[in-house]
Amino acid sequence: MGLHDDEGLDQTFAEITDPARDCRFADSAHIGEPGCAGPAAVEDGYLTQRRFNSYHRLWRENTYAASRTDARLRGELQRPMKHGARLRRALKQSPHFKA
């Protein structure tokens, strides 16, 4: 067990993951959803911003590492980027677009 699995991350950052069990979002990453327990802990002074940023950084690293072997997760992570590319392409093809 280490920081690069969910159990290690949960144990290392228990001050984030314990209150997050009461989060109103079942699949939350506890990194920025409005009303989420993670950012609320920083606002309340229960958690420092630096500690919260460390959790967020390691969570992103773990998610990326997992996506390397999980095609479904990789697709979920790529979906917003593909959507943005489609929007930019449609905008450029618009008759009102000026370069």
PDB file of C-alpha atoms in Angstrom:
ATOM      1  CA  MET A   1       0.000   0.000   0.000  1.00  0.00           C
ATOM      2  CA  GLY A   2       1.196   3.502  -0.770  1.00  0.00           C
ATOM      3  CA  LEU A   3      -0.017   6.911  -1.793  1.00  0.00           C
ATOM      4  CA  HIS A   4      -0.676   5.709  -5.302  1.00  0.00           C
ATOM      5  CA  ASP A   5      -3.817   3.758  -4.534  1.00  0.00           C
ATOM      6  CA  ASP A   6      -7.178   4.796  -3.134  1.00  0.00           C
ATOM      7  CA  GLU A   7      -6.660   3.154   0.253  1.00  0.00           C
ATOM      8  CA  GLY A   8      -3.302   4.839   0.822  1.00  0.00           C
ATOM      9  CA  LEU A   9      -4.662   8.205  -0.242  1.00  0.00           C
ATOM     10  CA  ASP A  10      -7.657   7.795   2.086  1.00  0.00           C
ATOM     11  CA  GLN A  11      -5.434   6.943   5.050  1.00  0.00           C
ATOM     12  CA  THR A  12      -2.878   9.680   4.375  1.00  0.00           C
ATOM     13  CA  PHE A  13      -5.522  12.365   3.905  1.00  0.00           C
ATOM     14  CA  ALA A  14      -8.047  11.155   6.475  1.00  0.00           C
ATOM     15  CA  GLU A  15      -8.873  14.764   7.401  1.00  0.00           C
ATOM     16  CA  ILE A  16     -10.277  15.120   3.869  1.00  0.00           C
ATOM     17  CA  THR A  17     -11.710  11.665   3.208  1.00  0.00           C
ATOM     18  CA  ASP A  18     -13.462  11.261   6.594  1.00  0.00           C
ATOM     19  CA  PRO A  19     -15.637  14.401   6.301  1.00  0.00           C
ATOM     20  CA  ALA A  20     -16.063  13.630   2.608  1.00  0.00           C
ATOM     21  CA  ARG A  21     -18.057  10.511   3.500  1.00  0.00           C
ATOM     22  CA  ASP A  22     -20.887  12.943   4.312  1.00  0.00           C
ATOM     23  CA  CYS A  23     -20.506  14.692   0.961  1.00  0.00           C
ATOM     24  CA  ARG A  24     -23.715  15.143  -0.959  1.00  0.00           C
ATOM     25  CA  PHE A  25     -22.013  13.873  -4.135  1.00  0.00           C
ATOM     26  CA  ALA A  26     -21.568  10.085  -4.260  1.00  0.00           C
ATOM     27  CA  ASP A  27     -18.866  10.166  -6.940  1.00  0.00           C
ATOM     28  CA  SER A  28     -17.179  13.393  -5.867  1.00  0.00           C
ATOM     29  CA  ALA A  29     -13.436  13.927  -6.096  1.00  0.00           C
ATOM     30  CA  HIS A  30     -13.825  16.497  -3.280  1.00  0.00           C
ATOM     31  CA  ILE A  31     -11.862  19.048  -5.242  1.00  0.00           C
ATOM     32  CA  GLY A  32     -14.251  21.766  -6.273  1.00  0.00           C
ATOM     33  CA  GLU A  33     -17.876  20.795  -6.630  1.00  0.00           C
ATOM     34  CA  PRO A  34     -20.148  23.454  -5.099  1.00  0.00           C
ATOM     35  CA  GLY A  35     -21.407  22.259  -1.726  1.00  0.00           C
ATOM     36  CA  CYS A  36     -18.743  19.551  -1.485  1.00  0.00           C
ATOM     37  CA  ALA A  37     -17.193  18.696   1.878  1.00  0.00           C
ATOM     38  CA  GLY A  38     -13.583  19.159   0.672  1.00  0.00           C
ATOM     39  CA  PRO A  39     -13.602  22.874  -0.218  1.00  0.00           C
ATOM     40  CA  ALA A  40     -15.942  23.530   2.711  1.00  0.00           C
ATOM     41  CA  ALA A  41     -13.304  22.141   5.106  1.00  0.00           C
ATOM     42  CA  VAL A  42     -10.798  24.705   3.772  1.00  0.00           C
ATOM     43  CA  GLU A  43     -13.313  27.545   4.117  1.00  0.00           C
ATOM     44  CA  ASP A  44     -14.114  26.503   7.697  1.00  0.00           C
ATOM     45  CA  GLY A  45     -10.415  26.449   8.628  1.00  0.00           C
ATOM     46  CA  TYR A  46     -10.537  22.697   9.348  1.00  0.00           C
ATOM     47  CA  LEU A  47      -8.005  22.086   6.579  1.00  0.00           C
ATOM     48  CA  THR A  48      -5.200  24.196   5.117  1.00  0.00           C
ATOM     49  CA  GLN A  49      -5.263  25.106   1.430  1.00  0.00           C
ATOM     50  CA  ARG A  50      -1.784  23.589   1.003  1.00  0.00           C
ATOM     51  CA  ARG A  51      -2.902  20.220   2.397  1.00  0.00           C
ATOM     52  CA  PHE A  52      -5.998  20.293   0.210  1.00  0.00           C
ATOM     53  CA  ASN A  53      -3.863  21.082  -2.875  1.00  0.00           C
ATOM     54  CA  SER A  54      -1.557  18.138  -2.051  1.00  0.00           C
ATOM     55  CA  TYR A  55      -4.561  15.811  -1.858  1.00  0.00           C
ATOM     56  CA  HIS A  56      -5.882  17.152  -5.149  1.00  0.00           C
ATOM     57  CA  ARG A  57      -2.519  16.704  -6.899  1.00  0.00           C
ATOM     58  CA  LEU A  58      -2.123  13.094  -5.712  1.00  0.00           C
ATOM     59  CA  TRP A  59      -5.746  12.322  -6.590  1.00  0.00           C
ATOM     60  CA  ARG A  60      -5.112  13.560 -10.161  1.00  0.00           C
ATOM     61  CA  GLU A  61      -1.941  11.482 -10.405  1.00  0.00           C
ATOM     62  CA  ASN A  62      -3.776   8.358  -9.197  1.00  0.00           C
ATOM     63  CA  THR A  63      -6.622   8.967 -11.624  1.00  0.00           C
ATOM     64  CA  TYR A  64      -4.206   9.380 -14.525  1.00  0.00           C
ATOM     65  CA  ALA A  65      -2.303   6.218 -13.561  1.00  0.00           C
ATOM     66  CA  ALA A  66      -5.553   4.259 -13.343  1.00  0.00           C
ATOM     67  CA  SER A  67      -6.671   5.585 -16.736  1.00  0.00           C
ATOM     68  CA  ARG A  68      -3.585   4.060 -18.343  1.00  0.00           C
ATOM     69  CA  THR A  69      -5.049   0.577 -17.762  1.00  0.00           C
ATOM     70  CA  ASP A  70      -8.808   1.303 -17.621  1.00  0.00           C
ATOM     71  CA  ALA A  71     -10.305   2.166 -21.015  1.00  0.00           C
ATOM     72  CA  ARG A  72     -13.639   3.307 -19.526  1.00  0.00           C
ATOM     73  CA  LEU A  73     -11.942   5.748 -17.172  1.00  0.00           C
ATOM     74  CA  ARG A  74      -9.675   6.989 -19.961  1.00  0.00           C
ATOM     75  CA  GLY A  75     -12.758   7.710 -22.079  1.00  0.00           C
ATOM     76  CA  GLU A  76     -14.395   9.634 -19.234  1.00  0.00           C
ATOM     77  CA  LEU A  77     -11.284  11.760 -18.774  1.00  0.00           C
ATOM     78  CA  GLN A  78     -11.017  12.499 -22.498  1.00  0.00           C
ATOM     79  CA  ARG A  79     -14.702  13.378 -22.971  1.00  0.00           C
ATOM     80  CA  PRO A  80     -14.417  17.061 -21.859  1.00  0.00           C
ATOM     81  CA  MET A  81     -11.376  17.611 -24.097  1.00  0.00           C
ATOM     82  CA  LYS A  82     -13.167  16.134 -27.114  1.00  0.00           C
ATOM     83  CA  HIS A  83     -16.228  18.260 -26.407  1.00  0.00           C
ATOM     84  CA  GLY A  84     -14.088  21.417 -26.278  1.00  0.00           C
ATOM     85  CA  ALA A  85     -12.410  20.505 -29.563  1.00  0.00           C
ATOM     86  CA  ARG A  86     -15.817  20.029 -31.220  1.00  0.00           C
ATOM     87  CA  LEU A  87     -16.982  23.418 -29.955  1.00  0.00           C
ATOM     88  CA  ARG A  88     -13.849  25.171 -31.231  1.00  0.00           C
ATOM     89  CA  ARG A  89     -14.196  23.478 -34.625  1.00  0.00           C
ATOM     90  CA  ALA A  90     -17.871  24.488 -34.881  1.00  0.00           C
ATOM     91  CA  LEU A  91     -17.015  28.056 -33.912  1.00  0.00           C
ATOM     92  CA  LYS A  92     -14.337  28.313 -36.586  1.00  0.00           C
ATOM     93  CA  GLN A  93     -16.754  26.985 -39.209  1.00  0.00           C
ATOM     94  CA  SER A  94     -19.369  29.521 -38.204  1.00  0.00           C
ATOM     95  CA  PRO A  95     -20.055  32.225 -40.802  1.00  0.00           C
ATOM     96  CA  HIS A  96     -19.578  34.876 -38.090  1.00  0.00           C
ATOM     97  CA  PHE A  97     -16.081  33.726 -37.093  1.00  0.00           C
ATOM     98  CA  LYS A  98     -13.318  36.275 -37.610  1.00  0.00           C
ATOM     99  CA  ALA A  99      -9.720  35.173 -37.217  1.00  0.00           C
TER     100      ALA A  99
END
